[in-house]
PDB file of C-alpha atoms in Angstrom:
ATOM      1  CA  MET B   1       9.602 -23.853  -2.512  1.00  0.00           C
ATOM      2  CA  ALA B   2       9.826 -24.866   1.142  1.00  0.00           C
ATOM      3  CA  LEU B   3      10.154 -22.375   3.944  1.00  0.00           C
ATOM      4  CA  THR B   4      13.699 -23.479   4.810  1.00  0.00           C
ATOM      5  CA  ARG B   5      14.870 -23.094   1.216  1.00  0.00           C
ATOM      6  CA  ARG B   6      13.304 -19.658   0.864  1.00  0.00           C
ATOM      7  CA  ALA B   7      14.862 -18.556   4.138  1.00  0.00           C
ATOM      8  CA  CYS B   8      18.294 -19.322   2.702  1.00  0.00           C
ATOM      9  CA  LEU B   9      17.706 -16.705   0.036  1.00  0.00           C
ATOM     10  CA  PHE B  10      17.544 -14.065   2.772  1.00  0.00           C
ATOM     11  CA  PRO B  11      19.613 -15.483   5.686  1.00  0.00           C
ATOM     12  CA  GLU B  12      19.589 -12.287   7.722  1.00  0.00           C
ATOM     13  CA  PHE B  13      15.817 -12.613   8.068  1.00  0.00           C
ATOM     14  CA  ALA B  14      15.551 -16.365   8.544  1.00  0.00           C
ATOM     15  CA  LEU B  15      15.331 -16.054  12.333  1.00  0.00           C
ATOM     16  CA  ARG B  16      12.240 -13.813  12.360  1.00  0.00           C
ATOM     17  CA  SER B  17       9.736 -15.724  14.476  1.00  0.00           C
ATOM     18  CA  ARG B  18       6.034 -16.138  14.661  1.00  0.00           C
ATOM     19  CA  ALA B  19       6.084 -13.788  17.638  1.00  0.00           C
ATOM     20  CA  VAL B  20       5.983 -11.010  15.054  1.00  0.00           C
ATOM     21  CA  VAL B  21       2.683 -12.394  13.819  1.00  0.00           C
ATOM     22  CA  ALA B  22       1.238 -12.222  17.309  1.00  0.00           C
ATOM     23  CA  ALA B  23       2.429  -8.644  17.621  1.00  0.00           C
ATOM     24  CA  ALA B  24       0.822  -7.802  14.298  1.00  0.00           C
ATOM     25  CA  LEU B  25      -2.573  -8.739  15.676  1.00  0.00           C
ATOM     26  CA  VAL B  26      -2.407  -5.706  17.953  1.00  0.00           C
ATOM     27  CA  PHE B  27      -3.054  -3.636  14.847  1.00  0.00           C
ATOM     28  CA  ILE B  28      -6.422  -5.112  13.882  1.00  0.00           C
ATOM     29  CA  SER B  29      -9.901  -4.849  15.229  1.00  0.00           C
ATOM     30  CA  VAL B  30     -12.389  -7.630  14.725  1.00  0.00           C
ATOM     31  CA  THR B  31     -16.127  -7.736  15.051  1.00  0.00           C
ATOM     32  CA  ALA B  32     -17.067 -11.414  15.118  1.00  0.00           C
ATOM     33  CA  PRO B  33     -20.160 -13.435  16.071  1.00  0.00           C
ATOM     34  CA  LEU B  34     -20.304 -14.821  19.598  1.00  0.00           C
ATOM     35  CA  SER B  35     -21.224 -18.298  20.715  1.00  0.00           C
ATOM     36  CA  ALA B  36     -24.748 -18.384  22.126  1.00  0.00           C
ATOM     37  CA  ARG B  37     -23.601 -20.666  24.966  1.00  0.00           C
ATOM     38  CA  SER B  38     -20.214 -19.332  26.051  1.00  0.00           C
ATOM     39  CA  GLY B  39     -20.197 -15.801  24.730  1.00  0.00           C
ATOM     40  CA  GLU B  40     -16.760 -16.540  23.240  1.00  0.00           C
ATOM     41  CA  PRO B  41     -15.919 -15.482  19.651  1.00  0.00           C
ATOM     42  CA  GLN B  42     -16.713 -18.166  17.110  1.00  0.00           C
ATOM     43  CA  PRO B  43     -14.270 -19.129  14.361  1.00  0.00           C
ATOM     44  CA  ILE B  44     -14.921 -16.933  11.332  1.00  0.00           C
ATOM     45  CA  ASP B  45     -15.835 -18.544   8.033  1.00  0.00           C
ATOM     46  CA  SER B  46     -13.347 -17.248   5.461  1.00  0.00           C
ATOM     47  CA  SER B  47     -14.937 -18.890   2.417  1.00  0.00           C
ATOM     48  CA  ARG B  48     -16.642 -15.698   1.129  1.00  0.00           C
ATOM     49  CA  ILE B  49     -14.488 -12.623   1.699  1.00  0.00           C
ATOM     50  CA  VAL B  50     -15.199  -9.086   0.599  1.00  0.00           C
ATOM     51  CA  SER B  51     -11.759  -7.482   0.400  1.00  0.00           C
ATOM     52  CA  ILE B  52     -11.583  -3.714   0.821  1.00  0.00           C
ATOM     53  CA  GLY B  53      -8.288  -1.965   0.047  1.00  0.00           C
ATOM     54  CA  GLY B  54      -5.808  -2.623  -2.723  1.00  0.00           C
ATOM     55  CA  ALA B  55      -3.072  -3.839  -0.368  1.00  0.00           C
ATOM     56  CA  VAL B  56      -5.463  -6.280   1.334  1.00  0.00           C
ATOM     57  CA  THR B  57      -6.551  -7.771  -1.979  1.00  0.00           C
ATOM     58  CA  GLU B  58      -2.983  -7.888  -3.301  1.00  0.00           C
ATOM     59  CA  THR B  59      -1.848  -9.728  -0.175  1.00  0.00           C
ATOM     60  CA  ILE B  60      -4.666 -12.267  -0.340  1.00  0.00           C
ATOM     61  CA  TYR B  61      -3.689 -12.984  -3.951  1.00  0.00           C
ATOM     62  CA  ALA B  62       0.005 -13.231  -3.037  1.00  0.00           C
ATOM     63  CA  LEU B  63      -0.931 -15.863  -0.439  1.00  0.00           C
ATOM     64  CA  GLY B  64      -2.793 -17.858  -3.092  1.00  0.00           C
ATOM     65  CA  LEU B  65      -6.198 -17.401  -1.409  1.00  0.00           C
ATOM     66  CA  GLU B  66      -7.963 -15.400  -4.110  1.00  0.00           C
ATOM     67  CA  SER B  67     -10.621 -18.105  -4.636  1.00  0.00           C
ATOM     68  CA  ARG B  68     -12.167 -16.976  -1.334  1.00  0.00           C
ATOM     69  CA  ILE B  69     -12.764 -13.410  -2.557  1.00  0.00           C
ATOM     70  CA  VAL B  70     -16.355 -12.691  -3.608  1.00  0.00           C
ATOM     71  CA  GLY B  71     -16.109  -8.888  -3.800  1.00  0.00           C
ATOM     72  CA  VAL B  72     -13.500  -6.128  -3.976  1.00  0.00           C
ATOM     73  CA  ASP B  73     -13.382  -2.338  -3.958  1.00  0.00           C
ATOM     74  CA  THR B  74     -12.213  -0.054  -6.761  1.00  0.00           C
ATOM     75  CA  THR B  75      -8.700   0.306  -5.304  1.00  0.00           C
ATOM     76  CA  SER B  76      -8.111  -3.431  -5.760  1.00  0.00           C
ATOM     77  CA  LEU B  77      -6.246  -2.907  -9.018  1.00  0.00           C
ATOM     78  CA  TYR B  78      -3.586  -5.589  -8.619  1.00  0.00           C
ATOM     79  CA  PRO B  79      -3.450  -8.175  -9.893  1.00  0.00           C
ATOM     80  CA  PRO B  80      -5.485  -6.896 -12.855  1.00  0.00           C
ATOM     81  CA  GLU B  81      -7.863  -9.859 -12.733  1.00  0.00           C
ATOM     82  CA  ALA B  82      -9.025  -8.919  -9.224  1.00  0.00           C
ATOM     83  CA  LEU B  83     -11.616  -6.443 -10.500  1.00  0.00           C
ATOM     84  CA  LYS B  84     -12.559  -8.767 -13.357  1.00  0.00           C
ATOM     85  CA  ARG B  85     -13.324 -11.909 -11.424  1.00  0.00           C
ATOM     86  CA  ALA B  86     -15.146 -10.410  -8.421  1.00  0.00           C
ATOM     87  CA  PRO B  87     -17.966  -7.838  -8.177  1.00  0.00           C
ATOM     88  CA  ASN B  88     -16.971  -4.283  -7.350  1.00  0.00           C
ATOM     89  CA  VAL B  89     -18.513  -2.858  -4.156  1.00  0.00           C
ATOM     90  CA  GLY B  90     -17.342   0.725  -4.802  1.00  0.00           C
ATOM     91  CA  TYR B  91     -14.616   3.034  -3.579  1.00  0.00           C
ATOM     92  CA  MET B  92     -13.174   2.084  -0.190  1.00  0.00           C
ATOM     93  CA  ARG B  93     -14.168   5.410   1.421  1.00  0.00           C
ATOM     94  CA  ALA B  94     -17.653   5.493  -0.086  1.00  0.00           C
ATOM     95  CA  LEU B  95     -18.927   1.966   0.444  1.00  0.00           C
ATOM     96  CA  SER B  96     -22.536   0.872   0.382  1.00  0.00           C
ATOM     97  CA  ALA B  97     -23.670  -1.611   3.001  1.00  0.00           C
ATOM     98  CA  GLU B  98     -26.332  -2.888   0.624  1.00  0.00           C
ATOM     99  CA  GLY B  99     -23.774  -3.612  -2.075  1.00  0.00           C
ATOM    100  CA  ILE B 100     -21.554  -5.522   0.318  1.00  0.00           C
ATOM    101  CA  LEU B 101     -24.387  -7.494   1.931  1.00  0.00           C
ATOM    102  CA  SER B 102     -25.837  -8.433  -1.463  1.00  0.00           C
ATOM    103  CA  LEU B 103     -22.773 -10.634  -2.011  1.00  0.00           C
ATOM    104  CA  LYS B 104     -23.614 -12.671   1.110  1.00  0.00           C
ATOM    105  CA  PRO B 105     -20.083 -12.416   2.512  1.00  0.00           C
ATOM    106  CA  SER B 106     -18.914 -14.552   5.404  1.00  0.00           C
ATOM    107  CA  TRP B 107     -16.281 -11.953   6.268  1.00  0.00           C
ATOM    108  CA  VAL B 108     -15.355  -8.381   5.333  1.00  0.00           C
ATOM    109  CA  ILE B 109     -11.656  -7.529   5.618  1.00  0.00           C
ATOM    110  CA  ALA B 110     -10.953  -3.828   5.119  1.00  0.00           C
ATOM    111  CA  ILE B 111      -7.947  -1.550   5.307  1.00  0.00           C
ATOM    112  CA  ASP B 112      -7.980   1.262   7.858  1.00  0.00           C
ATOM    113  CA  GLY B 113      -9.695   4.352   6.476  1.00  0.00           C
ATOM    114  CA  SER B 114     -12.433   2.383   4.743  1.00  0.00           C
ATOM    115  CA  GLY B 115     -15.946   3.617   5.247  1.00  0.00           C
ATOM    116  CA  PRO B 116     -18.053   5.518   5.787  1.00  0.00           C
ATOM    117  CA  PRO B 117     -18.317   4.219   9.375  1.00  0.00           C
ATOM    118  CA  ALA B 118     -22.115   4.121   9.177  1.00  0.00           C
ATOM    119  CA  ALA B 119     -21.975   1.723   6.214  1.00  0.00           C
ATOM    120  CA  LEU B 120     -19.521  -0.588   7.957  1.00  0.00           C
ATOM    121  CA  LYS B 121     -21.639  -0.511  11.118  1.00  0.00           C
ATOM    122  CA  LEU B 122     -24.628  -1.679   9.087  1.00  0.00           C
ATOM    123  CA  VAL B 123     -22.539  -4.559   7.748  1.00  0.00           C
ATOM    124  CA  SER B 124     -21.446  -5.508  11.260  1.00  0.00           C
ATOM    125  CA  ASP B 125     -24.975  -5.106  12.641  1.00  0.00           C
ATOM    126  CA  ALA B 126     -26.167  -7.513   9.951  1.00  0.00           C
ATOM    127  CA  GLY B 127     -24.003 -10.180  11.582  1.00  0.00           C
ATOM    128  CA  VAL B 128     -21.134 -10.164   9.102  1.00  0.00           C
ATOM    129  CA  PRO B 129     -17.708 -10.306  10.795  1.00  0.00           C
ATOM    130  CA  LEU B 130     -15.685  -7.194   9.998  1.00  0.00           C
ATOM    131  CA  THR B 131     -11.923  -6.865  10.397  1.00  0.00           C
ATOM    132  CA  MET B 132     -10.004  -3.627   9.970  1.00  0.00           C
ATOM    133  CA  ILE B 133      -6.330  -3.983   9.028  1.00  0.00           C
ATOM    134  CA  HIS B 134      -3.864  -1.377  10.272  1.00  0.00           C
ATOM    135  CA  ASP B 135      -2.221   0.540   7.416  1.00  0.00           C
ATOM    136  CA  ASP B 136       1.280   1.628   8.403  1.00  0.00           C
ATOM    137  CA  PRO B 137       3.303   2.884   5.397  1.00  0.00           C
ATOM    138  CA  SER B 138       6.638   1.396   6.415  1.00  0.00           C
ATOM    139  CA  PRO B 139       8.599  -1.811   5.790  1.00  0.00           C
ATOM    140  CA  ASP B 140       7.612  -3.174   9.198  1.00  0.00           C
ATOM    141  CA  GLY B 141       4.022  -2.113   8.572  1.00  0.00           C
ATOM    142  CA  VAL B 142       3.886  -4.034   5.291  1.00  0.00           C
ATOM    143  CA  ALA B 143       5.302  -7.157   6.933  1.00  0.00           C
ATOM    144  CA  ALA B 144       2.821  -6.904   9.819  1.00  0.00           C
ATOM    145  CA  LYS B 145      -0.031  -6.467   7.339  1.00  0.00           C
ATOM    146  CA  ILE B 146       0.985  -9.628   5.465  1.00  0.00           C
ATOM    147  CA  GLU B 147       1.434 -11.673   8.638  1.00  0.00           C
ATOM    148  CA  THR B 148      -1.857 -10.487  10.098  1.00  0.00           C
ATOM    149  CA  ILE B 149      -3.859 -11.349   6.989  1.00  0.00           C
ATOM    150  CA  GLY B 150      -2.154 -14.724   6.725  1.00  0.00           C
ATOM    151  CA  LYS B 151      -2.881 -15.601  10.352  1.00  0.00           C
ATOM    152  CA  LEU B 152      -6.502 -14.532  10.016  1.00  0.00           C
ATOM    153  CA  LEU B 153      -6.987 -16.717   6.941  1.00  0.00           C
ATOM    154  CA  GLY B 154      -5.153 -19.786   8.202  1.00  0.00           C
ATOM    155  CA  ALA B 155      -2.112 -19.298   5.966  1.00  0.00           C
ATOM    156  CA  GLU B 156       0.360 -18.355   8.675  1.00  0.00           C
ATOM    157  CA  GLU B 157       3.376 -20.220   7.261  1.00  0.00           C
ATOM    158  CA  LYS B 158       2.952 -18.753   3.786  1.00  0.00           C
ATOM    159  CA  ALA B 159       2.473 -15.307   5.274  1.00  0.00           C
ATOM    160  CA  VAL B 160       5.607 -15.501   7.444  1.00  0.00           C
ATOM    161  CA  THR B 161       7.597 -16.559   4.381  1.00  0.00           C
ATOM    162  CA  LEU B 162       6.181 -13.748   2.265  1.00  0.00           C
ATOM    163  CA  ALA B 163       6.692 -11.197   5.040  1.00  0.00           C
ATOM    164  CA  ASN B 164      10.322 -12.257   5.530  1.00  0.00           C
ATOM    165  CA  GLU B 165      10.982 -12.024   1.803  1.00  0.00           C
ATOM    166  CA  THR B 166       9.389  -8.590   1.741  1.00  0.00           C
ATOM    167  CA  ARG B 167      11.494  -7.406   4.689  1.00  0.00           C
ATOM    168  CA  ALA B 168      14.608  -8.668   2.969  1.00  0.00           C
ATOM    169  CA  ARG B 169      13.744  -6.928  -0.286  1.00  0.00           C
ATOM    170  CA  PHE B 170      13.162  -3.661   1.601  1.00  0.00           C
ATOM    171  CA  ALA B 171      16.584  -4.110   3.233  1.00  0.00           C
ATOM    172  CA  LEU B 172      18.247  -4.642  -0.138  1.00  0.00           C
ATOM    173  CA  VAL B 173      16.723  -1.498  -1.600  1.00  0.00           C
ATOM    174  CA  GLU B 174      17.708   0.425   1.530  1.00  0.00           C
ATOM    175  CA  HIS B 175      21.330  -0.540   0.842  1.00  0.00           C
ATOM    176  CA  MET B 176      20.951   0.911  -2.669  1.00  0.00           C
ATOM    177  CA  ARG B 177      19.828   4.283  -1.352  1.00  0.00           C
ATOM    178  CA  PRO B 178      22.417   6.995  -2.019  1.00  0.00           C
ATOM    179  CA  GLN B 179      23.926   8.762   0.959  1.00  0.00           C
ATOM    180  CA  THR B 180      23.796  12.417   0.001  1.00  0.00           C
ATOM    181  CA  ALA B 181      23.672  15.623   1.977  1.00  0.00           C
ATOM    182  CA  LYS B 182      21.262  17.156  -0.504  1.00  0.00           C
ATOM    183  CA  PRO B 183      18.649  14.642  -1.687  1.00  0.00           C
ATOM    184  CA  PRO B 184      16.233  15.764  -4.408  1.00  0.00           C
ATOM    185  CA  ARG B 185      13.191  17.609  -3.090  1.00  0.00           C
ATOM    186  CA  VAL B 186      10.101  15.730  -4.248  1.00  0.00           C
ATOM    187  CA  LEU B 187       6.552  17.077  -4.219  1.00  0.00           C
ATOM    188  CA  PHE B 188       3.765  14.523  -4.487  1.00  0.00           C
ATOM    189  CA  ILE B 189       0.611  15.934  -6.064  1.00  0.00           C
ATOM    190  CA  LEU B 190      -2.589  13.988  -5.494  1.00  0.00           C
ATOM    191  CA  SER B 191      -4.768  16.296  -7.592  1.00  0.00           C
ATOM    192  CA  LEU B 192      -5.024  19.755  -9.126  1.00  0.00           C
ATOM    193  CA  GLN B 193      -8.067  21.944  -8.572  1.00  0.00           C
ATOM    194  CA  ASN B 194      -8.071  25.242 -10.441  1.00  0.00           C
ATOM    195  CA  GLY B 195      -4.309  25.075 -10.600  1.00  0.00           C
ATOM    196  CA  ARG B 196      -3.964  24.542  -6.858  1.00  0.00           C
ATOM    197  CA  PRO B 197      -2.294  21.252  -5.905  1.00  0.00           C
ATOM    198  CA  MET B 198      -3.358  18.835  -3.195  1.00  0.00           C
ATOM    199  CA  VAL B 199      -0.017  17.594  -1.878  1.00  0.00           C
ATOM    200  CA  GLY B 200       1.205  14.837   0.427  1.00  0.00           C
ATOM    201  CA  GLY B 201       2.788  16.107   3.628  1.00  0.00           C
ATOM    202  CA  LEU B 202       4.175  14.369   6.694  1.00  0.00           C
ATOM    203  CA  GLY B 203       2.479  11.172   7.818  1.00  0.00           C
ATOM    204  CA  THR B 204       1.262  10.186   4.354  1.00  0.00           C
ATOM    205  CA  ALA B 205       2.175   7.167   2.263  1.00  0.00           C
ATOM    206  CA  ALA B 206       3.629   9.626  -0.258  1.00  0.00           C
ATOM    207  CA  ASP B 207       5.973  11.015   2.378  1.00  0.00           C
ATOM    208  CA  ALA B 208       7.033   7.506   3.384  1.00  0.00           C
ATOM    209  CA  ILE B 209       7.888   6.278  -0.091  1.00  0.00           C
ATOM    210  CA  ILE B 210       9.709   9.496  -1.032  1.00  0.00           C
ATOM    211  CA  ARG B 211      11.978   9.070   1.983  1.00  0.00           C
ATOM    212  CA  LEU B 212      12.488   5.341   1.417  1.00  0.00           C
ATOM    213  CA  ALA B 213      13.576   6.130  -2.151  1.00  0.00           C
ATOM    214  CA  GLY B 214      16.159   8.648  -0.964  1.00  0.00           C
ATOM    215  CA  GLY B 215      14.235  11.854  -1.585  1.00  0.00           C
ATOM    216  CA  ALA B 216      13.248  14.736   0.674  1.00  0.00           C
ATOM    217  CA  ASN B 217       9.570  15.584   0.899  1.00  0.00           C
ATOM    218  CA  ALA B 218       9.166  19.166  -0.354  1.00  0.00           C
ATOM    219  CA  ALA B 219       5.850  19.334   1.540  1.00  0.00           C
ATOM    220  CA  ASP B 220       7.330  18.510   4.931  1.00  0.00           C
ATOM    221  CA  ALA B 221       6.017  21.770   6.385  1.00  0.00           C
ATOM    222  CA  ILE B 222       2.478  20.335   6.422  1.00  0.00           C
ATOM    223  CA  GLU B 223       0.850  17.144   7.678  1.00  0.00           C
ATOM    224  CA  GLY B 224      -1.476  14.891   5.712  1.00  0.00           C
ATOM    225  CA  PHE B 225      -2.912  15.678   2.308  1.00  0.00           C
ATOM    226  CA  LYS B 226      -3.648  19.392   2.052  1.00  0.00           C
ATOM    227  CA  PRO B 227      -3.894  22.104  -0.615  1.00  0.00           C
ATOM    228  CA  MET B 228      -0.756  24.155  -1.212  1.00  0.00           C
ATOM    229  CA  THR B 229      -0.836  27.799  -2.236  1.00  0.00           C
ATOM    230  CA  GLY B 230       1.224  29.192  -5.078  1.00  0.00           C
ATOM    231  CA  GLU B 231       3.464  30.949  -2.571  1.00  0.00           C
ATOM    232  CA  GLY B 232       3.876  27.719  -0.645  1.00  0.00           C
ATOM    233  CA  LEU B 233       4.733  25.849  -3.823  1.00  0.00           C
ATOM    234  CA  ILE B 234       7.431  28.349  -4.761  1.00  0.00           C
ATOM    235  CA  ALA B 235       8.842  28.221  -1.216  1.00  0.00           C
ATOM    236  CA  ALA B 236       8.846  24.404  -1.282  1.00  0.00           C
ATOM    237  CA  ALA B 237      11.132  24.563  -4.349  1.00  0.00           C
ATOM    238  CA  PRO B 238      10.637  20.969  -5.523  1.00  0.00           C
ATOM    239  CA  ASP B 239      13.263  19.469  -7.797  1.00  0.00           C
ATOM    240  CA  VAL B 240      10.819  16.772  -8.905  1.00  0.00           C
ATOM    241  CA  ILE B 241       7.037  16.481  -9.156  1.00  0.00           C
ATOM    242  CA  LEU B 242       5.618  13.039  -8.359  1.00  0.00           C
ATOM    243  CA  LYS B 243       2.108  11.993  -9.376  1.00  0.00           C
ATOM    244  CA  MET B 244      -0.099   8.979  -9.973  1.00  0.00           C
ATOM    245  CA  ASN B 245      -0.489   7.877 -13.581  1.00  0.00           C
ATOM    246  CA  ASN B 246      -3.988   6.507 -13.080  1.00  0.00           C
ATOM    247  CA  GLY B 247      -6.891   8.831 -12.445  1.00  0.00           C
ATOM    248  CA  ASN B 248      -5.760  11.656 -14.739  1.00  0.00           C
ATOM    249  CA  MET B 249      -6.095  14.067 -11.809  1.00  0.00           C
ATOM    250  CA  VAL B 250      -2.826  15.900 -12.411  1.00  0.00           C
ATOM    251  CA  GLY B 251      -2.052  15.921 -16.121  1.00  0.00           C
ATOM    252  CA  ASN B 252       1.036  15.973 -18.309  1.00  0.00           C
ATOM    253  CA  PRO B 253       4.186  18.135 -18.049  1.00  0.00           C
ATOM    254  CA  ASP B 254       2.705  20.864 -20.257  1.00  0.00           C
ATOM    255  CA  ASP B 255      -0.380  21.101 -18.026  1.00  0.00           C
ATOM    256  CA  ILE B 256       1.652  21.309 -14.836  1.00  0.00           C
ATOM    257  CA  PHE B 257       4.662  23.403 -15.727  1.00  0.00           C
ATOM    258  CA  SER B 258       2.649  26.002 -17.610  1.00  0.00           C
ATOM    259  CA  LEU B 259       1.013  27.034 -14.327  1.00  0.00           C
ATOM    260  CA  PRO B 260       2.763  30.132 -12.918  1.00  0.00           C
ATOM    261  CA  ALA B 261       3.659  28.714  -9.505  1.00  0.00           C
ATOM    262  CA  PHE B 262       4.998  25.469 -10.967  1.00  0.00           C
ATOM    263  CA  ALA B 263       6.904  27.366 -13.658  1.00  0.00           C
ATOM    264  CA  ALA B 264       8.916  29.067 -10.909  1.00  0.00           C
ATOM    265  CA  THR B 265      10.166  25.775  -9.403  1.00  0.00           C
ATOM    266  CA  PRO B 266      13.453  23.951 -10.067  1.00  0.00           C
ATOM    267  CA  ALA B 267      11.370  21.002 -11.316  1.00  0.00           C
ATOM    268  CA  ALA B 268      10.045  23.123 -14.190  1.00  0.00           C
ATOM    269  CA  ALA B 269      13.545  23.974 -15.392  1.00  0.00           C
ATOM    270  CA  LYS B 270      14.244  20.250 -15.842  1.00  0.00           C
ATOM    271  CA  ARG B 271      10.626  19.292 -16.608  1.00  0.00           C
ATOM    272  CA  ALA B 272      11.121  16.698 -13.900  1.00  0.00           C
ATOM    273  CA  LEU B 273       7.835  14.837 -13.609  1.00  0.00           C
ATOM    274  CA  ILE B 274       7.561  11.231 -12.434  1.00  0.00           C
ATOM    275  CA  GLY B 275       4.320   9.291 -12.818  1.00  0.00           C
ATOM    276  CA  MET B 276       3.662   5.875 -11.252  1.00  0.00           C
ATOM    277  CA  ASP B 277       0.656   3.636 -10.717  1.00  0.00           C
ATOM    278  CA  GLY B 278      -1.172   4.800  -7.599  1.00  0.00           C
ATOM    279  CA  LEU B 279      -1.582   1.462  -5.816  1.00  0.00           C
ATOM    280  CA  TYR B 280       1.992   0.453  -6.646  1.00  0.00           C
ATOM    281  CA  LEU B 281       3.315   3.780  -5.355  1.00  0.00           C
ATOM    282  CA  LEU B 282       1.167   4.312  -2.249  1.00  0.00           C
ATOM    283  CA  GLY B 283      -0.450   0.947  -1.447  1.00  0.00           C
ATOM    284  CA  PHE B 284       2.355  -0.439   0.741  1.00  0.00           C
ATOM    285  CA  GLY B 285       1.715  -4.068  -0.116  1.00  0.00           C
ATOM    286  CA  PRO B 286       4.052  -6.914  -1.147  1.00  0.00           C
ATOM    287  CA  ARG B 287       5.284  -5.039  -4.255  1.00  0.00           C
ATOM    288  CA  SER B 288       6.355  -1.924  -2.355  1.00  0.00           C
ATOM    289  CA  PRO B 289      10.103  -2.713  -2.376  1.00  0.00           C
ATOM    290  CA  ASP B 290       9.905  -2.724  -6.184  1.00  0.00           C
ATOM    291  CA  ALA B 291       8.078   0.609  -6.143  1.00  0.00           C
ATOM    292  CA  VAL B 292      10.749   2.112  -3.873  1.00  0.00           C
ATOM    293  CA  ARG B 293      13.502   0.881  -6.191  1.00  0.00           C
ATOM    294  CA  GLU B 294      11.689   2.209  -9.281  1.00  0.00           C
ATOM    295  CA  LEU B 295      11.201   5.628  -7.710  1.00  0.00           C
ATOM    296  CA  MET B 296      14.832   5.669  -6.575  1.00  0.00           C
ATOM    297  CA  ALA B 297      15.976   4.906 -10.118  1.00  0.00           C
ATOM    298  CA  ALA B 298      13.873   7.817 -11.398  1.00  0.00           C
ATOM    299  CA  LEU B 299      15.221  10.213  -8.745  1.00  0.00           C
ATOM    300  CA  TYR B 300      18.832   9.154  -9.352  1.00  0.00           C
ATOM    301  CA  PRO B 301      19.025   8.401 -13.090  1.00  0.00           C
ATOM    302  CA  ASP B 302      22.842   8.257 -13.041  1.00  0.00           C
ATOM    303  CA  LEU B 303      22.825   5.336 -10.626  1.00  0.00           C
ATOM    304  CA  THR B 304      22.930   1.744 -11.811  1.00  0.00           C
ATOM    305  CA  LEU B 305      20.686  -0.147  -9.410  1.00  0.00           C
ATOM    306  CA  PRO B 306      20.789  -3.949  -9.262  1.00  0.00           C
ATOM    307  CA  PRO B 307      17.488  -5.774  -9.705  1.00  0.00           C
ATOM    308  CA  LEU B 308      15.612  -7.052  -6.688  1.00  0.00           C
ATOM    309  CA  PRO B 309      14.925 -10.773  -6.340  1.00  0.00           C
ATOM    310  CA  THR B 310      11.364 -11.520  -7.363  1.00  0.00           C
ATOM    311  CA  LEU B 311       8.767 -12.838  -4.949  1.00  0.00           C
ATOM    312  CA  ALA B 312       8.508 -16.600  -5.104  1.00  0.00           C
ATOM    313  CA  ASP B 313       5.329 -18.121  -6.521  1.00  0.00           C
ATOM    314  CA  ARG B 314       3.337 -19.637  -3.704  1.00  0.00           C
ATOM    315  CA  GLN B 315       0.276 -20.794  -5.675  1.00  0.00           C
TER     316      GLN B 315
END
């Protein structure tokens, strides 16, 4: 489907310009080889990419450039074939320079927060270009991420189209969001350790998606991912517990609501527990509008939400 035809699907976004792509480049840092003569950065070979971060890999696939990927990390869970067709270099925050370099990459593209820094420095010191992609959990942040990756990989037109579609789908789901004075209080639990939850406070992807879906973050008294005491949990009074389905770090309703602090919450009275795939929920990639809509439907089960238009195939 041509760009002009796709733009007609979302007319309110058809006028977004490539200036947004240029702005998106503010959010990346690149370590690239220099020309021996001029000292200017050389064009980077994108034929052998190690992709670090589920949203980075998902975006490269959505742009139809997956044949360039020679390695991924363990968070690259979508599409499912990503981990099957390329070697796994480990968890994004516990990377091994040796594992990455063994794949002879021409470029490493990694989401912010990847590391450890010493491992990435070894990769860069070995002469492999390294690009860090800014990870802003917001509709504009997702669009900037898509446009940045597309411009880096020479797929600017496809990326602008995909970013505009993604913006439009976020706007549609925003219009579905109920206007209520008392939204449900949602507590995202990353893990449970000895009955004590690690929760997502302000500034986290969990906080962002809860708010986009029309919920109130029950952990808004803290910032980042931090443990919450039993007293804090009772005071937070969540109406709903939100967790990741993959990883088995939280458990089922019986495991959670049998704990004394959880048993004293409004969520326990309704056994209100929502589980979603972790990358889908927190990755903030091209599928995030769908994740917001799905969470909204779970938070407001009495609402009838229209379906979102699907992303066009750009293979």
